[in-house]
Tab-separated table of C-alpha atoms in Angstrom:
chain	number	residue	atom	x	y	z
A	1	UNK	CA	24.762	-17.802	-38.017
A	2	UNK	CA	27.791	-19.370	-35.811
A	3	UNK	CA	27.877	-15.406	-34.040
A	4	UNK	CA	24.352	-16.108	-33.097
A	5	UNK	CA	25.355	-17.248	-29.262
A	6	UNK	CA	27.825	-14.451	-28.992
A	7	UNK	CA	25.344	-11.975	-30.486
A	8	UNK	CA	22.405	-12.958	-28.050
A	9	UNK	CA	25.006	-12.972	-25.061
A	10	UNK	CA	25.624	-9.551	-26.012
A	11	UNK	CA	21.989	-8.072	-26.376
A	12	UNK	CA	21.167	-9.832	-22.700
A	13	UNK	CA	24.205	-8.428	-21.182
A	14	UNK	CA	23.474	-5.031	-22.657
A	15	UNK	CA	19.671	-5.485	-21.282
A	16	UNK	CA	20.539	-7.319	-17.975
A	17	UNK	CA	22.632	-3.347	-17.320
A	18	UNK	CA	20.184	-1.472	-18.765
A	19	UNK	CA	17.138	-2.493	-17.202
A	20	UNK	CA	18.093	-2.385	-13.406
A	21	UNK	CA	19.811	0.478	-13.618
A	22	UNK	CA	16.940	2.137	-15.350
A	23	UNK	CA	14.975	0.853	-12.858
A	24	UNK	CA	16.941	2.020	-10.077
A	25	UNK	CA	16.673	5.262	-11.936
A	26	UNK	CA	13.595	6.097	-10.355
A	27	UNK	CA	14.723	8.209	-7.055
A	28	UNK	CA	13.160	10.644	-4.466
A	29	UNK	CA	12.595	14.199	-5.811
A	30	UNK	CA	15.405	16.086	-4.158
A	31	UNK	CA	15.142	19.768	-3.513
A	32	UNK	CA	16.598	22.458	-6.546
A	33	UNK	CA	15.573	19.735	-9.146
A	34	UNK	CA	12.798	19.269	-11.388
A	35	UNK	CA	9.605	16.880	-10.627
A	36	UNK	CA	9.400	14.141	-12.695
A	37	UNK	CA	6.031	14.038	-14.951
A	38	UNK	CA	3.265	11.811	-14.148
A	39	UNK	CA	-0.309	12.419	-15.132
A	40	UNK	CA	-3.031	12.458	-11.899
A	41	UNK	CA	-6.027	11.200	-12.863
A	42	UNK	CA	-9.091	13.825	-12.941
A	43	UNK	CA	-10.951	14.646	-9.328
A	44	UNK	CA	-13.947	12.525	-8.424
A	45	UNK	CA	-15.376	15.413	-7.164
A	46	UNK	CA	-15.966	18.534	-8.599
A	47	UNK	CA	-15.433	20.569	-5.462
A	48	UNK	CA	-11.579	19.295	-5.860
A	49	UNK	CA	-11.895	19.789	-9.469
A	50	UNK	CA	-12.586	23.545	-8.762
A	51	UNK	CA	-10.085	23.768	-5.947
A	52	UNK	CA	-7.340	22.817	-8.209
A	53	UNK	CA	-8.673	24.355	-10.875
A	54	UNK	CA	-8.792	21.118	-13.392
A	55	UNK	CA	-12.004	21.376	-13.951
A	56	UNK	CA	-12.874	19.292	-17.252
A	57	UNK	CA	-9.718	17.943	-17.893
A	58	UNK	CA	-9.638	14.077	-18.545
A	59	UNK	CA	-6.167	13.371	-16.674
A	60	UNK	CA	-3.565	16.462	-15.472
A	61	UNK	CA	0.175	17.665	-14.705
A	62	UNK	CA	1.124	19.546	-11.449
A	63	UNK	CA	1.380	22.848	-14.187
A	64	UNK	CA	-2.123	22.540	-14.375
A	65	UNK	CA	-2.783	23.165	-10.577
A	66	UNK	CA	-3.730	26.873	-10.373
A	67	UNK	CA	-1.025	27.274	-7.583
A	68	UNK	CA	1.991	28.018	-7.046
A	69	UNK	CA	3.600	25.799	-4.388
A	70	UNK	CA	1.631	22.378	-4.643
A	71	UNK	CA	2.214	19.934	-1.427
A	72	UNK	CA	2.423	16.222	-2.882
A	73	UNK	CA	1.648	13.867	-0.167
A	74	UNK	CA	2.273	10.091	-0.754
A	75	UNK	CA	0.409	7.673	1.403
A	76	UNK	CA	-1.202	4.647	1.386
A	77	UNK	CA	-4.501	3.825	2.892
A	78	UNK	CA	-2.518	0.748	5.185
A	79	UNK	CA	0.287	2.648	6.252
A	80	UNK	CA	-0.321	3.036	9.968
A	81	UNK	CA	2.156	5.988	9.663
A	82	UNK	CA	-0.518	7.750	7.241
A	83	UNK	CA	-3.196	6.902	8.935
A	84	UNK	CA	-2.083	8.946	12.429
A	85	UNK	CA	-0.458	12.040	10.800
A	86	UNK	CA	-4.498	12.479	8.579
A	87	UNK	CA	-5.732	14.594	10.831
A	88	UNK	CA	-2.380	16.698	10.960
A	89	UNK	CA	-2.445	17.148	7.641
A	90	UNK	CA	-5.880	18.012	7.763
A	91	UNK	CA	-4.892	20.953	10.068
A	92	UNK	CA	-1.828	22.370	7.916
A	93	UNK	CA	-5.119	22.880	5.082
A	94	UNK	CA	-6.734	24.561	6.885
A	95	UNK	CA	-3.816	26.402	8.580
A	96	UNK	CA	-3.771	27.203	4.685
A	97	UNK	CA	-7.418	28.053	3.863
A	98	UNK	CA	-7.862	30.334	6.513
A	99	UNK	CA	-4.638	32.452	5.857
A	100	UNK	CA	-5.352	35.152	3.226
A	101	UNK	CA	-1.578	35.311	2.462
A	102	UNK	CA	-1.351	31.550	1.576
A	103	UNK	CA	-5.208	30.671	0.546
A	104	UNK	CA	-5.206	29.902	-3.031
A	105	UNK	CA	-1.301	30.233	-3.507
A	106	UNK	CA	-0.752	26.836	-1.623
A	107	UNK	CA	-2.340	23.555	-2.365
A	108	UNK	CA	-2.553	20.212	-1.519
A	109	UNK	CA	-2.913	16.975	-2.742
A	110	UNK	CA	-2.297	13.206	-1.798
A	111	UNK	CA	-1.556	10.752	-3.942
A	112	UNK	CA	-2.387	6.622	-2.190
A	113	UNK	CA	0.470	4.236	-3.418
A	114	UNK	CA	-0.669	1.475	-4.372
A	115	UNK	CA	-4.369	2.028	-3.156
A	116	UNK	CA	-7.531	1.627	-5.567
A	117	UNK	CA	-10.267	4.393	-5.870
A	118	UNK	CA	-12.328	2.422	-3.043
A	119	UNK	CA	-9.612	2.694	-0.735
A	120	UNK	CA	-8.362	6.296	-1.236
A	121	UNK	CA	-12.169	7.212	-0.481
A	122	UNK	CA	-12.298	5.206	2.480
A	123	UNK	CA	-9.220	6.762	3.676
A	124	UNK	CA	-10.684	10.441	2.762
A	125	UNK	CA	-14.357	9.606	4.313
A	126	UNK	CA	-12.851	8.040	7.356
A	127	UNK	CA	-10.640	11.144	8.538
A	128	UNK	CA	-12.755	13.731	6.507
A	129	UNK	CA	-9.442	14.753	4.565
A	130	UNK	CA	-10.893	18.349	2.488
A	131	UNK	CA	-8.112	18.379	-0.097
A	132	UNK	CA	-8.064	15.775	-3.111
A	133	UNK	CA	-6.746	12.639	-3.080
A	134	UNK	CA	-6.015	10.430	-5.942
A	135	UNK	CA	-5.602	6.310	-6.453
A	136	UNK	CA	-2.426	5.371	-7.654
A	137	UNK	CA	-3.316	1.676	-8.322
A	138	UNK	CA	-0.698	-0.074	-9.971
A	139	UNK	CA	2.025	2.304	-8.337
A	140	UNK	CA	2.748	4.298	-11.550
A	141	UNK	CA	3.429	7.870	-9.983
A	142	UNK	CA	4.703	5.940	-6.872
A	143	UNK	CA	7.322	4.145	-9.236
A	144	UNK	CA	8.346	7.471	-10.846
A	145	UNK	CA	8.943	9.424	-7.542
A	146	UNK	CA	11.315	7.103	-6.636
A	147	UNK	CA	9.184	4.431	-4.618
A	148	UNK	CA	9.418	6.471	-1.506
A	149	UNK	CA	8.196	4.860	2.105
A	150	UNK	CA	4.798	6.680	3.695
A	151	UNK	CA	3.724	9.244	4.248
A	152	UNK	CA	6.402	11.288	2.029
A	153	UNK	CA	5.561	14.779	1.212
A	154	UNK	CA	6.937	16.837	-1.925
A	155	UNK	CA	6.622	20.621	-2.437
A	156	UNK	CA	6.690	21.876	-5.903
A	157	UNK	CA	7.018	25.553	-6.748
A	158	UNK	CA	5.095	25.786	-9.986
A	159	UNK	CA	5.512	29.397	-11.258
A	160	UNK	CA	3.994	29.606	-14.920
A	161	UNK	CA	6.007	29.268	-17.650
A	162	UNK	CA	8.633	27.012	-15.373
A	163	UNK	CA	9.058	23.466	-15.043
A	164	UNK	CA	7.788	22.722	-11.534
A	165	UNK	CA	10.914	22.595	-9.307
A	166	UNK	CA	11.094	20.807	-5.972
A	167	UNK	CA	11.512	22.809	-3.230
A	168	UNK	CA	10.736	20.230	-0.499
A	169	UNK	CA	11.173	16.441	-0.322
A	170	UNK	CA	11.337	14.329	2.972
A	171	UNK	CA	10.023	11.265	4.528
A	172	UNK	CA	7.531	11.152	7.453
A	173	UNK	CA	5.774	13.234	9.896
A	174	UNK	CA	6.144	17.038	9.393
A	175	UNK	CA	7.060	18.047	13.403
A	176	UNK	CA	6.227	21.205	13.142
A	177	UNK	CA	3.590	22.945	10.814
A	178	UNK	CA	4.090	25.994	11.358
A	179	UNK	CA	8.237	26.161	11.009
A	180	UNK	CA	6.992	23.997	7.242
A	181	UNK	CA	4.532	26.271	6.064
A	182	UNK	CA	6.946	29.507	7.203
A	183	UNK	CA	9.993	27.148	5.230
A	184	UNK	CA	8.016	26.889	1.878
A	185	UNK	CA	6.182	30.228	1.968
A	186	UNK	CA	9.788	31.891	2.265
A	187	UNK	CA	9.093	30.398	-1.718
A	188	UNK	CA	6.106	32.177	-1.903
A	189	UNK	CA	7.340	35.522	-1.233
A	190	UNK	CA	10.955	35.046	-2.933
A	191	UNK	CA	8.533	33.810	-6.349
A	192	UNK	CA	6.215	36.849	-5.947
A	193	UNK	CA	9.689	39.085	-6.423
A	194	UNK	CA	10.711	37.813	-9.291
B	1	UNK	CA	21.679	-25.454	-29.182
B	2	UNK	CA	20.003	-22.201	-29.703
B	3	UNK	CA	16.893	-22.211	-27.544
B	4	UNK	CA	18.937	-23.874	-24.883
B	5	UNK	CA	20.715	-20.453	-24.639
B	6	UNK	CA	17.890	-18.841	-25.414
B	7	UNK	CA	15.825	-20.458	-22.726
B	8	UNK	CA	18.602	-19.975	-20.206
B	9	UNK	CA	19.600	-16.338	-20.648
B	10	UNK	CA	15.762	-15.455	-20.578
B	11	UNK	CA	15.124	-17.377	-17.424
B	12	UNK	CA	18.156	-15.522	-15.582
B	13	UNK	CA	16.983	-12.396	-17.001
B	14	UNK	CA	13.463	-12.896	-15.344
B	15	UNK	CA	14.938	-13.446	-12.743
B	16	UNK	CA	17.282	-10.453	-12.593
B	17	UNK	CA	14.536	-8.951	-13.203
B	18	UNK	CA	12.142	-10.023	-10.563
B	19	UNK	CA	14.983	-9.222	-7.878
B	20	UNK	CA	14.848	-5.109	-9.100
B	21	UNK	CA	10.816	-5.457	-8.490
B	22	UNK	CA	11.132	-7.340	-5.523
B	23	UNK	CA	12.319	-4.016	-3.841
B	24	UNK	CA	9.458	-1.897	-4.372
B	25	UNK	CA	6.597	-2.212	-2.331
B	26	UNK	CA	8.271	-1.523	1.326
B	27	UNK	CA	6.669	1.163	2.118
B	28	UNK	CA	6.274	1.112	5.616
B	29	UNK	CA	8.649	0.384	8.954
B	30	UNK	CA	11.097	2.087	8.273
B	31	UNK	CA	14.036	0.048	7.437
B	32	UNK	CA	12.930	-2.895	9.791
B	33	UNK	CA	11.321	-5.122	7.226
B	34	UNK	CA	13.007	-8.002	5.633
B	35	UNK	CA	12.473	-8.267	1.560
B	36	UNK	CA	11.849	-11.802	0.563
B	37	UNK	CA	11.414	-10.680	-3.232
B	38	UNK	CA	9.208	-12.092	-5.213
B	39	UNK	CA	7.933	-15.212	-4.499
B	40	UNK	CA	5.702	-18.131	-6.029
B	41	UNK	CA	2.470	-16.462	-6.309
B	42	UNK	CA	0.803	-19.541	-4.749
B	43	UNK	CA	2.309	-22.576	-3.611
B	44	UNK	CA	-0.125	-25.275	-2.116
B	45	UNK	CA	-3.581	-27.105	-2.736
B	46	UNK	CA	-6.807	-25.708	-1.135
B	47	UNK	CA	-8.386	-28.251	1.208
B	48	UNK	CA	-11.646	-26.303	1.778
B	49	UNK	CA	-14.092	-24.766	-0.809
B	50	UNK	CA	-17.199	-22.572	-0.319
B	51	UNK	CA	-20.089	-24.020	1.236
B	52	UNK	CA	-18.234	-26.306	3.306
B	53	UNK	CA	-18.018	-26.601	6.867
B	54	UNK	CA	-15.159	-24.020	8.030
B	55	UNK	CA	-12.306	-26.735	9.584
B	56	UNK	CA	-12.548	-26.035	13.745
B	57	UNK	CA	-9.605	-24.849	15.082
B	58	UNK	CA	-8.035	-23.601	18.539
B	59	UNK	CA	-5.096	-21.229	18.422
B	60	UNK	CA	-2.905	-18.934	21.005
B	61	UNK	CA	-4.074	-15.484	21.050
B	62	UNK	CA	-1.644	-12.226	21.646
B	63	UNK	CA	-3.442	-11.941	24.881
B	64	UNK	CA	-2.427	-15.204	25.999
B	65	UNK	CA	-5.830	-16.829	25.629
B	66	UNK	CA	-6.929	-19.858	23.260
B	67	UNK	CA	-9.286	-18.975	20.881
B	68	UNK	CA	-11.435	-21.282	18.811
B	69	UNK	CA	-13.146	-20.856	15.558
B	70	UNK	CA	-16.156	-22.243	16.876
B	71	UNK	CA	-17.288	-20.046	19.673
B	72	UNK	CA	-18.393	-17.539	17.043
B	73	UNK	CA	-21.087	-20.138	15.745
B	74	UNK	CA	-24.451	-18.172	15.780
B	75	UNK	CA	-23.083	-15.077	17.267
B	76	UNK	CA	-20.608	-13.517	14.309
B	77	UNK	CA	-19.574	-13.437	11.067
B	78	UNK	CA	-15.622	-14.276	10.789
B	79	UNK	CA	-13.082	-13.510	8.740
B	80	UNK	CA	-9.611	-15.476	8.746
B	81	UNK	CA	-6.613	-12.880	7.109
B	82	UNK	CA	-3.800	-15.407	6.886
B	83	UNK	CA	-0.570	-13.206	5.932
B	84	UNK	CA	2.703	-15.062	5.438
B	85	UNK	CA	5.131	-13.877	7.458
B	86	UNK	CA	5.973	-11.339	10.194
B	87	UNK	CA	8.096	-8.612	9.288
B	88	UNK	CA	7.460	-8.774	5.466
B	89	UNK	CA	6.434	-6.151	3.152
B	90	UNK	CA	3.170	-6.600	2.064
B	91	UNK	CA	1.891	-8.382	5.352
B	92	UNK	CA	2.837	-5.044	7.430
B	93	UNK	CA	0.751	-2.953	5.666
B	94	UNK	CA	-2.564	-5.274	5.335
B	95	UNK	CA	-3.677	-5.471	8.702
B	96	UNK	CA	-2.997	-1.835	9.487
B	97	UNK	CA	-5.482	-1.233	6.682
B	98	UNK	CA	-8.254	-4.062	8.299
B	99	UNK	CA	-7.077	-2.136	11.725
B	100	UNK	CA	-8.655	1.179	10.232
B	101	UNK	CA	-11.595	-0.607	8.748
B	102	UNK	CA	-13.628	-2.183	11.847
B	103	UNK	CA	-16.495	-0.395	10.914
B	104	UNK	CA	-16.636	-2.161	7.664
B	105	UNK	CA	-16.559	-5.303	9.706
B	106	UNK	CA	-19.028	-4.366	12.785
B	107	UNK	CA	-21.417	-2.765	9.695
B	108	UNK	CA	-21.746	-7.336	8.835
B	109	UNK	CA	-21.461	-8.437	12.224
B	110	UNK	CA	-18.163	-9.579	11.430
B	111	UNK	CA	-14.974	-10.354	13.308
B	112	UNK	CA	-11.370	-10.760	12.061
B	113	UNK	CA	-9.318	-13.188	12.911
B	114	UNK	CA	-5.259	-12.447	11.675
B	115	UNK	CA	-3.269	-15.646	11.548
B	116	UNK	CA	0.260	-16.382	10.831
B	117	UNK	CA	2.643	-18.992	11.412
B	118	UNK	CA	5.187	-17.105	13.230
B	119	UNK	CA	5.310	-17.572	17.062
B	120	UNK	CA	3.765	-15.347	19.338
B	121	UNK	CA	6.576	-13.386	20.347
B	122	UNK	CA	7.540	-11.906	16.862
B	123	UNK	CA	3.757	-11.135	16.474
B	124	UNK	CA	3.486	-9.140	19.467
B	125	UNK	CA	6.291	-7.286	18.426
B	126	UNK	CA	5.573	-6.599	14.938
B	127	UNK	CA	1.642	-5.815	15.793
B	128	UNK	CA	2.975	-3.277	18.046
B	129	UNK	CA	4.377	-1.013	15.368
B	130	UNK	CA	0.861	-1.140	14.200
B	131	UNK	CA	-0.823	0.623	16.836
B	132	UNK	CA	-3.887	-1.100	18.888
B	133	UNK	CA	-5.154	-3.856	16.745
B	134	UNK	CA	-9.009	-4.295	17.580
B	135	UNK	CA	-8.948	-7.684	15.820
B	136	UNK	CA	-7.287	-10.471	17.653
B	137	UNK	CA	-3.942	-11.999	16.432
B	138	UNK	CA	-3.521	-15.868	16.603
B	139	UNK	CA	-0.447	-17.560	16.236
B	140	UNK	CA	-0.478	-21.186	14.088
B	141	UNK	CA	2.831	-21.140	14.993
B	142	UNK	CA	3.033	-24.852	17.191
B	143	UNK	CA	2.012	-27.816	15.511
B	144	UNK	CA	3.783	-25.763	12.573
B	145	UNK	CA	1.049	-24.328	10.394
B	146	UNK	CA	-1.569	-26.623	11.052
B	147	UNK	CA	-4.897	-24.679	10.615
B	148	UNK	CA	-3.132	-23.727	7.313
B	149	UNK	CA	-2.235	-27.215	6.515
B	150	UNK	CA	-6.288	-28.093	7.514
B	151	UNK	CA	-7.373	-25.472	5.183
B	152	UNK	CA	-4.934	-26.656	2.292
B	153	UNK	CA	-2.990	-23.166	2.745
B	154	UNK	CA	0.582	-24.399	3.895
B	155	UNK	CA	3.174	-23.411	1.571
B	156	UNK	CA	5.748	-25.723	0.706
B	157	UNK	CA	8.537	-23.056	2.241
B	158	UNK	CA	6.234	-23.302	5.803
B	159	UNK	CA	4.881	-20.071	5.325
B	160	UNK	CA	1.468	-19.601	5.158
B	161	UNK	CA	-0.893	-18.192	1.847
B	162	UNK	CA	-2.001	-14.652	1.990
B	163	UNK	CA	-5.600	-15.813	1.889
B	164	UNK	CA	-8.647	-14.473	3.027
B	165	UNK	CA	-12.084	-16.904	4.273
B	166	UNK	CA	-15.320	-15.547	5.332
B	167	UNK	CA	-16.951	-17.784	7.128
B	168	UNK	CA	-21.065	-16.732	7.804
B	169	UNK	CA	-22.583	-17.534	11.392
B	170	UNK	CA	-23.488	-21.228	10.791
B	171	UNK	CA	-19.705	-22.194	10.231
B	172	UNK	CA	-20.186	-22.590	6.179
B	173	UNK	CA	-17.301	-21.052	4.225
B	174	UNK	CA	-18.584	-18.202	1.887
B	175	UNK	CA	-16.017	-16.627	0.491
B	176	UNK	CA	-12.006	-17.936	-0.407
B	177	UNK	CA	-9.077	-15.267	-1.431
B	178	UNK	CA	-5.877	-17.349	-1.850
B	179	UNK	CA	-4.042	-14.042	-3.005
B	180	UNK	CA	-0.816	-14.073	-5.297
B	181	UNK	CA	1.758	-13.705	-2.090
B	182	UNK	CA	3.422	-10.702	-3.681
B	183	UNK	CA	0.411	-8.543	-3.719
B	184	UNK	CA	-2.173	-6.918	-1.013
B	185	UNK	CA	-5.661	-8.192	-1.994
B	186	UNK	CA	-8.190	-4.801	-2.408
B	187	UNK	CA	-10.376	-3.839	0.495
B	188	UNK	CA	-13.601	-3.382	-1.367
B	189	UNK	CA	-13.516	-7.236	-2.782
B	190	UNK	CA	-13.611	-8.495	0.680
B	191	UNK	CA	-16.230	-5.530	1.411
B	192	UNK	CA	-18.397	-7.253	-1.519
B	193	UNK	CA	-17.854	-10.667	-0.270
B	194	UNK	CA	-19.334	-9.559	3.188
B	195	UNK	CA	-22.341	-7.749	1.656
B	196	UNK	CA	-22.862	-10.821	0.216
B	197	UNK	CA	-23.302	-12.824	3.337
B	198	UNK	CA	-26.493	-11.030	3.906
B	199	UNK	CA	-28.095	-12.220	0.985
């Protein structure tokens, strides 16, 4: 009993490293690596539900997406940031929908930080956004892509049978849609080779 | 002996702790906003309560006007977002959310009122990354925090709560949010507490 101190010393210091550095852990997906798993909580509508082809599932994984890039965009219903590049992002769907090449192969999805499912449909009814978005409440899927800032967009290639990879991974405004959607449909094509 | 340890190792541990937390929420700004970590979720003694008579006040506006609380008497609904600080995490991204939201607020016949204690120059600069605010921003900046201190809201580091009041057209206090500090209080609770001003 007289290693008791010394024993509980060296449990916290073992803890007080381990917990902030597996904390810390938690980074932005960078390109060539795989995406961390999270689950997305099922569509509220079934018009995304059949977009993303999830139809009927209680929560799902980016494998389930029937696509093979996904576009992961992270913003938050306050984020002024978000809020001006909506209707931008709005475009680059359709950009999407209305290109035979991409419709279908390409999808999109946003994921609100930190917002509850109130907000995230405010945010959707306010600038008419036609892809799904999903409430990330308490931050979980936030927390496990590495707490990025907003609006932060991830492309995944998710060929079947793979892990999903990320392919794309930065912070802020895309500039320029159409150099983006050229950049990850080089993907596309180099996938549809192999 | 042992539970002194005890007691002390957990305590710093919490704390460690609360530091690695403390980091996560920034999501906004870029790299301009200061941290404070986590604080005392609340840390003063409410003066007010619902159904009393919401305290008058007059306070500098951004435009350079005085605005008082009670020049909305009979004409609007008002709600008073107190946020702590300028330049803080959670503060910088609540009024950008009220910002897109006016129609949520014309749909009562409300106005917003944003209140902090910093001084008028930080607030025009840190409302400015925000975009056009259609809500006027009042500073309680000089005497320090007093509307605070009148509605029991003062925090003993001079800050202000992150507190919410809805306050119906006859000056009576309906609704009171004294939010834990560290987090953004949800949209749709204040959305109730307006809906609820119309019955």
């Amino acid at each position: 009993m007289k290693y008791w101190p010394s024993l509980a010393l060296s449990i916290f210091v073992f803890f007080c490293l381990w917990l902030p550095s597996s904390v810390g852990q938690a980074k932005a997906p960078a390109p060539g690596k795989l995406l961390p798993r999270f689950e997305i909580p099922p569509p509220q509508r079934p018009i995304d539900a059949q977009y993303l082809g999830v139809q009927d599932k209680e929560s799902f994984w980016i494998t389930d997406i029937d696509a093979q890039l996904v576009i992961i965009e992270i913003f938050s219903m306050y984020c002024p940031f978000c809020q001006r590049e909506a209707p931008r992002i709005n475009e680059l769907y359709e950009k999407i929908e209305s290109d035979p090449q991409l419709k279908g192969k390409i999808k999109i999805i946003g994921v609100g930080a930190g917002n509850s499912p109130f907000e995230v449909n405010f945010f959707r009814k306010k600038f008419n956004v036609p892809f799904p978005m999903f409430p990330d409440n308490d931050f979980a899927i936030h927390k496990t892509l590495g707490e990025v800032r907003t609006p932060y967009f991830i492309v995944v290639s998710n060929l079947p049978d793979h892990c999903p990879t990320v392919i794309y991974s930065k912070l802020g405004s895309i500039k320029n849609m159409d150099e983006f959607l050229k950049h990850i449909s080089k993907k596309l094509s180099s996938e549809a080779q192999e | 002996m042992k539970r002194k340890i005890a007691s002390i190792l957990i305590a710093f541990y919490l704390v460690l702790v609360s530091f690695v937390f403390a980091q996560t929420h920034s999501l906004s700004f870029k790299d301009e906003i200061y941290n404070p970590g986590i604080l005392k979720p609340t840390d003063s003694v409410l003066k007010v309560k619902v159904g009393d008579k919401a305290p008058n006040f007059t306070l500098p506006c951004l435009s350079g006007k005085k605005i008082s609380l009670h020049q909305f008497l009979g004409g609007k609904n008002v709600v008073l977002s107190f946020v702590p600080a300028a330049w803080t995490p959670v503060c910088s991204d609540q009024w950008p959310g009220y910002n897109l939201a006016k129609e949520i607020f014309d749909q009562y016949d409300a106005i917003l009122l944003g209140i902090s204690v910093d001084n008028i120059p930080t607030l025009y600069a840190w409302t400015r990354q925000m975009g056009d605010l259609w809500f006027r921003v009042l500073s309680d900046f000089w005497p320090h925090g007093q509307v605070a201190s009148e509605y029991g809201i003062l925090r003993s580091d001079g800050m202000a709560e992150r507190a919410l009041f809805v306050i119906d057209k006859k000056g009576i206090i309906r609704y009171i949010d004294v939010h834990n500090i560290n987090e953004r209080p949800r949209l749709e609770a204040l959305v109730k507490a307006l809906e609820e001003l119309g019955q």
